[in-house]
Short mmCIF file of C-alpha atoms in Angstrom, two decimals:
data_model
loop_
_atom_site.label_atom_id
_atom_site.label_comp_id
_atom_site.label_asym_id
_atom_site.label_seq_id
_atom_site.Cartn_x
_atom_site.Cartn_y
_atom_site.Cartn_z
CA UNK A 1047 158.10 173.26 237.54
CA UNK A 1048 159.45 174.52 240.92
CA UNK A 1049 157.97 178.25 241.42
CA UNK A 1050 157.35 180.63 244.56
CA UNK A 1051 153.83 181.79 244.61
CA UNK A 1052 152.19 184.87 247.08
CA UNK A 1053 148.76 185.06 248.04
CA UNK A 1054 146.63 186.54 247.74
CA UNK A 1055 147.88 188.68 244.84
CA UNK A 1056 145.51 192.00 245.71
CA UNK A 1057 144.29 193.09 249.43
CA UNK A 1058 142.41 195.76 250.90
CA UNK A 1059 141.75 196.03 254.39
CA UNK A 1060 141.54 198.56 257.36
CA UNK A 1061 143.71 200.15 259.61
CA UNK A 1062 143.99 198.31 263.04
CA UNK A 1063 143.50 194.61 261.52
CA UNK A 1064 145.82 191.64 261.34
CA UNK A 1065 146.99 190.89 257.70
CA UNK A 1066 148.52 187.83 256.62
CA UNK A 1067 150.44 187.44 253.41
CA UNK A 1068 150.79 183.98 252.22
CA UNK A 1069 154.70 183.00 250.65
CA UNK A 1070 154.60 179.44 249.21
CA UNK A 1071 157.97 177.98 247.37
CA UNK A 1072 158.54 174.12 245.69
CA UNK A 1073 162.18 175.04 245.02
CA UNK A 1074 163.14 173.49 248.85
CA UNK A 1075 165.44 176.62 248.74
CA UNK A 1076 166.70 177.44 252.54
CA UNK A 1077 166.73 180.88 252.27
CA UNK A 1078 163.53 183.09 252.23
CA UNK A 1079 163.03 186.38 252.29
CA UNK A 1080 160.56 189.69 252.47
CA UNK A 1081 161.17 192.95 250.99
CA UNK A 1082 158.24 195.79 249.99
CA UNK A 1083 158.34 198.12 247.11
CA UNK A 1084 157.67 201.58 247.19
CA UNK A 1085 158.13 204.74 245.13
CA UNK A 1086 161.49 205.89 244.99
CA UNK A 1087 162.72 203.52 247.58
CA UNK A 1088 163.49 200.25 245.47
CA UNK A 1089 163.05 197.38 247.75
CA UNK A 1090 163.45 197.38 251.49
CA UNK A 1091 164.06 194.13 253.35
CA UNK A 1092 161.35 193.17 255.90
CA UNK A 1093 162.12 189.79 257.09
CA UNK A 1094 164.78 187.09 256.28
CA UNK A 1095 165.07 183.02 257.31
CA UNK A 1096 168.12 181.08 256.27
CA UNK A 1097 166.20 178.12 257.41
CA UNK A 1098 163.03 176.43 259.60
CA UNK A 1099 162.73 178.10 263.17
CA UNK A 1100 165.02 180.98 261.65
CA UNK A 1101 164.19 184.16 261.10
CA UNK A 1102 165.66 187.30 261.24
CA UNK A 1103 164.78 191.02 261.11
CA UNK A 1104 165.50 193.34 258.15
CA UNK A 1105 165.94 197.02 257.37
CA UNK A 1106 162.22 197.97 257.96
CA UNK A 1107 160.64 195.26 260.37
CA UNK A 1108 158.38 197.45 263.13
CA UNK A 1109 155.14 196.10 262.80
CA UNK A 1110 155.37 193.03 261.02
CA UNK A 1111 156.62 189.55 262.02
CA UNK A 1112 157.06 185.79 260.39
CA UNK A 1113 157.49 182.45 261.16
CA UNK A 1114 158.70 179.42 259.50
CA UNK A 1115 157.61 176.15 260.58
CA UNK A 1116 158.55 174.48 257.50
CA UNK A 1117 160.58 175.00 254.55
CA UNK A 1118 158.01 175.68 252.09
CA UNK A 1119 155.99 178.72 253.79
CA UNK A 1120 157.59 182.29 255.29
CA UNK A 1121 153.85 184.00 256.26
CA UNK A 1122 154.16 187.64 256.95
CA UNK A 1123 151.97 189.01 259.25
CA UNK A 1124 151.04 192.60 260.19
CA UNK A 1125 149.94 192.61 263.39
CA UNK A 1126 147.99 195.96 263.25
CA UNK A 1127 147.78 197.29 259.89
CA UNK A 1128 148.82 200.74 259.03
CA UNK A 1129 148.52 202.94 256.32
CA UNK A 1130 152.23 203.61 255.94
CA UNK A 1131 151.77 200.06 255.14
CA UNK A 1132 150.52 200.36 251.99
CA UNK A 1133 152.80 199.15 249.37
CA UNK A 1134 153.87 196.20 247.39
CA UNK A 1135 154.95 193.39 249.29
CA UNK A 1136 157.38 190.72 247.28
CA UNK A 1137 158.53 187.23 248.86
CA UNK A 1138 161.92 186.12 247.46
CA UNK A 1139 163.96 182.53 247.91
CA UNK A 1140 167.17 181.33 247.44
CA UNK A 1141 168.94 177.87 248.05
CA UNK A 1142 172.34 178.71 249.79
CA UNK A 1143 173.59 180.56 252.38
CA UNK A 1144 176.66 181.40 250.61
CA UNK A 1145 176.45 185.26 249.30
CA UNK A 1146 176.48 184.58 245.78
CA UNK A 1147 173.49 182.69 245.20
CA UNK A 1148 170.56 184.39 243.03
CA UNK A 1149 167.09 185.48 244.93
CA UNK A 1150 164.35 184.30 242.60
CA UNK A 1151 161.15 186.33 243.31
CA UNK A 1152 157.32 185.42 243.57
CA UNK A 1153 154.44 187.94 241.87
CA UNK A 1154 153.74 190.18 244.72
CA UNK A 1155 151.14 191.10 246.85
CA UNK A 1156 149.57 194.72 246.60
CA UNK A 1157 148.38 195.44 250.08
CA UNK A 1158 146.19 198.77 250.60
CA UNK A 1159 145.43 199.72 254.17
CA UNK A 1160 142.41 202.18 254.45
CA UNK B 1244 176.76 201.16 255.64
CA UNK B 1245 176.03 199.43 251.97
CA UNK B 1246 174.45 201.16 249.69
CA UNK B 1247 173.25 201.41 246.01
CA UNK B 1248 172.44 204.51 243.49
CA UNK B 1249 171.08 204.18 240.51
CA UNK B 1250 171.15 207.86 239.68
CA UNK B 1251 168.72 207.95 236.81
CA UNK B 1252 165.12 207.13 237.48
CA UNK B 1253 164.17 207.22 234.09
CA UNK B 1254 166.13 206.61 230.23
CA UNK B 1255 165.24 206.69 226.95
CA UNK B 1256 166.38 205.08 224.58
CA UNK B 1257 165.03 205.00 220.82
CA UNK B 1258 164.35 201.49 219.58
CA UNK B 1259 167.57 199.70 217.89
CA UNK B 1260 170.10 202.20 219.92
CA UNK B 1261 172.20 200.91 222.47
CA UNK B 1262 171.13 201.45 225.96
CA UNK B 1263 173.09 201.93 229.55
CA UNK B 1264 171.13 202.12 232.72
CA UNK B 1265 174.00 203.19 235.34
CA UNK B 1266 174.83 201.48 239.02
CA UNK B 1267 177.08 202.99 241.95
CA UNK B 1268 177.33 200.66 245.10
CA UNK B 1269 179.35 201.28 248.46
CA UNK B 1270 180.44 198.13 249.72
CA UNK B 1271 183.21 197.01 252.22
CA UNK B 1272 185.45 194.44 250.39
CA UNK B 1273 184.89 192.99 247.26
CA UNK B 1274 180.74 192.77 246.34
CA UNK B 1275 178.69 190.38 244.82
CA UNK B 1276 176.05 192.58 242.16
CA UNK B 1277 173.16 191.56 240.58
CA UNK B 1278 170.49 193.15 238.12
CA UNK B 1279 167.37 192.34 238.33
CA UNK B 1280 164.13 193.66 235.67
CA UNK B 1281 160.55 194.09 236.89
CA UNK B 1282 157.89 194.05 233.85
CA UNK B 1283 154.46 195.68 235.10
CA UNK B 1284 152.55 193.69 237.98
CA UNK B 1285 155.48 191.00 237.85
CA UNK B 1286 157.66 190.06 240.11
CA UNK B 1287 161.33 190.63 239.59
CA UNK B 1288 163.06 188.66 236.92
CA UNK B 1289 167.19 188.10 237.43
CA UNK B 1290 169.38 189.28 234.48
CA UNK B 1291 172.83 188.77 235.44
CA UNK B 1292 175.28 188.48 238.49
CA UNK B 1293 178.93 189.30 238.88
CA UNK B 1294 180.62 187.79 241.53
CA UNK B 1295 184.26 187.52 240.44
CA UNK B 1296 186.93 187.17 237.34
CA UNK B 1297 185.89 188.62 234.22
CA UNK B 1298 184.28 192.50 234.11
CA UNK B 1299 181.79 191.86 232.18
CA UNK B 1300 179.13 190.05 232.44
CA UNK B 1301 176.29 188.60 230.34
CA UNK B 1302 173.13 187.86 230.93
CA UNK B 1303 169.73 186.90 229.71
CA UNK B 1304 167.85 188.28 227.13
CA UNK B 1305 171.33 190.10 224.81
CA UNK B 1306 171.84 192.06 228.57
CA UNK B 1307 175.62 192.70 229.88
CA UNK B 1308 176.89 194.63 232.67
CA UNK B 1309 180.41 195.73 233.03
CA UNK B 1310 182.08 195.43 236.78
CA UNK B 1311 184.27 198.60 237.06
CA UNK B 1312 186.02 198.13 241.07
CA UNK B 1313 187.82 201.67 240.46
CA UNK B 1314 184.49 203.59 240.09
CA UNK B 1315 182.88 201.16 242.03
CA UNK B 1316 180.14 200.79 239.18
CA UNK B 1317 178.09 198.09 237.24
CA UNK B 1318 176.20 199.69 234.48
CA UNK B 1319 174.00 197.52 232.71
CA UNK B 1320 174.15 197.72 228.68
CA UNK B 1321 172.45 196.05 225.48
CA UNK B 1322 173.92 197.01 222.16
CA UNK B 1323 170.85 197.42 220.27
CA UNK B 1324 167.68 198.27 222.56
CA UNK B 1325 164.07 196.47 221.54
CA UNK B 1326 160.77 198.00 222.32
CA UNK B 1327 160.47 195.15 224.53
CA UNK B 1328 163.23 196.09 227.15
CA UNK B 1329 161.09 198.53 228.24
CA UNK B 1330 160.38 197.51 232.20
CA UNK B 1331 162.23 198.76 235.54
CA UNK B 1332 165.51 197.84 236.38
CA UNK B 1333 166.77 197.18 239.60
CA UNK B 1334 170.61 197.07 240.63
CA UNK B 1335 171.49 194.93 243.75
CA UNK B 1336 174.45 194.58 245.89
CA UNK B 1337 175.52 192.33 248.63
CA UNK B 1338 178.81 192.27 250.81
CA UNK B 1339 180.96 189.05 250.78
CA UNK B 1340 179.43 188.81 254.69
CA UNK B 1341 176.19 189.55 254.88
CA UNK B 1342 174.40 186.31 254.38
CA UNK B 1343 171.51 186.20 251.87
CA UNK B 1344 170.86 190.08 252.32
CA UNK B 1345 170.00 192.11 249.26
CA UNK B 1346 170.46 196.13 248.79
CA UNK B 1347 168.58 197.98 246.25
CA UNK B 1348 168.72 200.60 243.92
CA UNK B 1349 166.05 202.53 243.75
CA UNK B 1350 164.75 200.94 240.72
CA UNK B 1351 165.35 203.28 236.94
CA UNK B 1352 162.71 203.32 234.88
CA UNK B 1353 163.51 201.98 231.03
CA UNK B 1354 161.61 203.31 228.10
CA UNK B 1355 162.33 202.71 224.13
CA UNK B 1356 161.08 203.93 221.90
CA UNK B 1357 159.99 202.45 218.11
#
């Protein structure tokens, strides 16, 4: 079955360090996406791509950036970890660029910067 | 500037009751809305999506959500609640030109109760 997987699913690592968080999806949707949760917040949008070499920056983007070389894979990367970086980061797809189509959502990544 | 309220963080509901978790957007034009439930450590599951004819919508699991344009509202209800139901629900909204971009609720917290 087509899915969208993150890895790795828990992190911990210090403040000042490069972090990358792994977004893998089978569905050869166009459309991928980066949001993190946080308390009372809902999800924020990070980082968008509607398609390979494309990518786009969202509500809350200072400090972290992505690439997407193919169509599978939209790494996030945080160049020099923070601790307002702690939070739950979730990687979402979708096939179309029309405004309609459904986001499906991997697991998550729980990222704690000491 | 879009935006979503979901004005409750948390509801209970006893087990067997009908439940109603409530959504407010602001959105230029018409919107596209979506619910969307997040069971502990999971990613986010999609319910349902309105996008344009009939008010109400169904969706997975016994969920519906009524579109109301006037109030500018799409609460989601389930006639008789299970113990089951209980996760957090997030509302969505996105504007008929805004690409593949999402806006979230803050997320309200569902509890029922056998």
């Amino acid at each position: 079955d087509a899915e969208i997987t993150q890895s790795p699913r828990h992190k911990i690592t210090e403040t000042g360090r490069q972090v990358t968080l792994a977004c893998h999806q089978t569905w050869n949707h166009n459309n991928m996406f980066w949001y993190r949760q946080d308390l009372g917040h809902g999800l924020r949008l990070i980082h968008y791509s509607y398609g390979v070499q494309d990518t786009n920056k969202g509500e809350v983007s200072d400090g972290y950036s992505v690439s997407r070389s193919n169509t599978e894979d939209l790494p996030l990367t945080l160049e020099s970890a923070a601790s307002s970086q702690t939070s739950v980061y979730f990687c979402a797809s979708s096939q179309l660029a029309g405004s309609a189509d459904t986001q499906y959502f991997g697991p998550g990544t729980r990222l704690t910067v000491l | 500037a879009q935006s979503v309220a979901q004005p409750e963080d948390q509801v209970n509901v006893a087990e067997g009751n009908p439940l109603t978790v409530k959504c407010t957007y602001s959105v230029s034009g018409n919107p596209y809305l979506f619910w969307y439930v997040q069971y502990p450590n999971r990613g986010l599951q999609f319910l349902l999506k309105y996008i344009t004819g009939d008010n109400l919508v169904k969706g997975s699991y016994g969920f519906e959500a009524e579109f109301n344009k006037s109030q500018t509202s799409f609460h989601l209800k389930k006639p008789s609640a299970l113990v089951s139901d209980s996760a957090l629900y997030f509302c969505a909204v996105r504007g008929r030109n805004q690409g593949g971009k999402l806006i979230f609720g803050q997320g309200t917290e569902l509890s029922v109760k056998p």
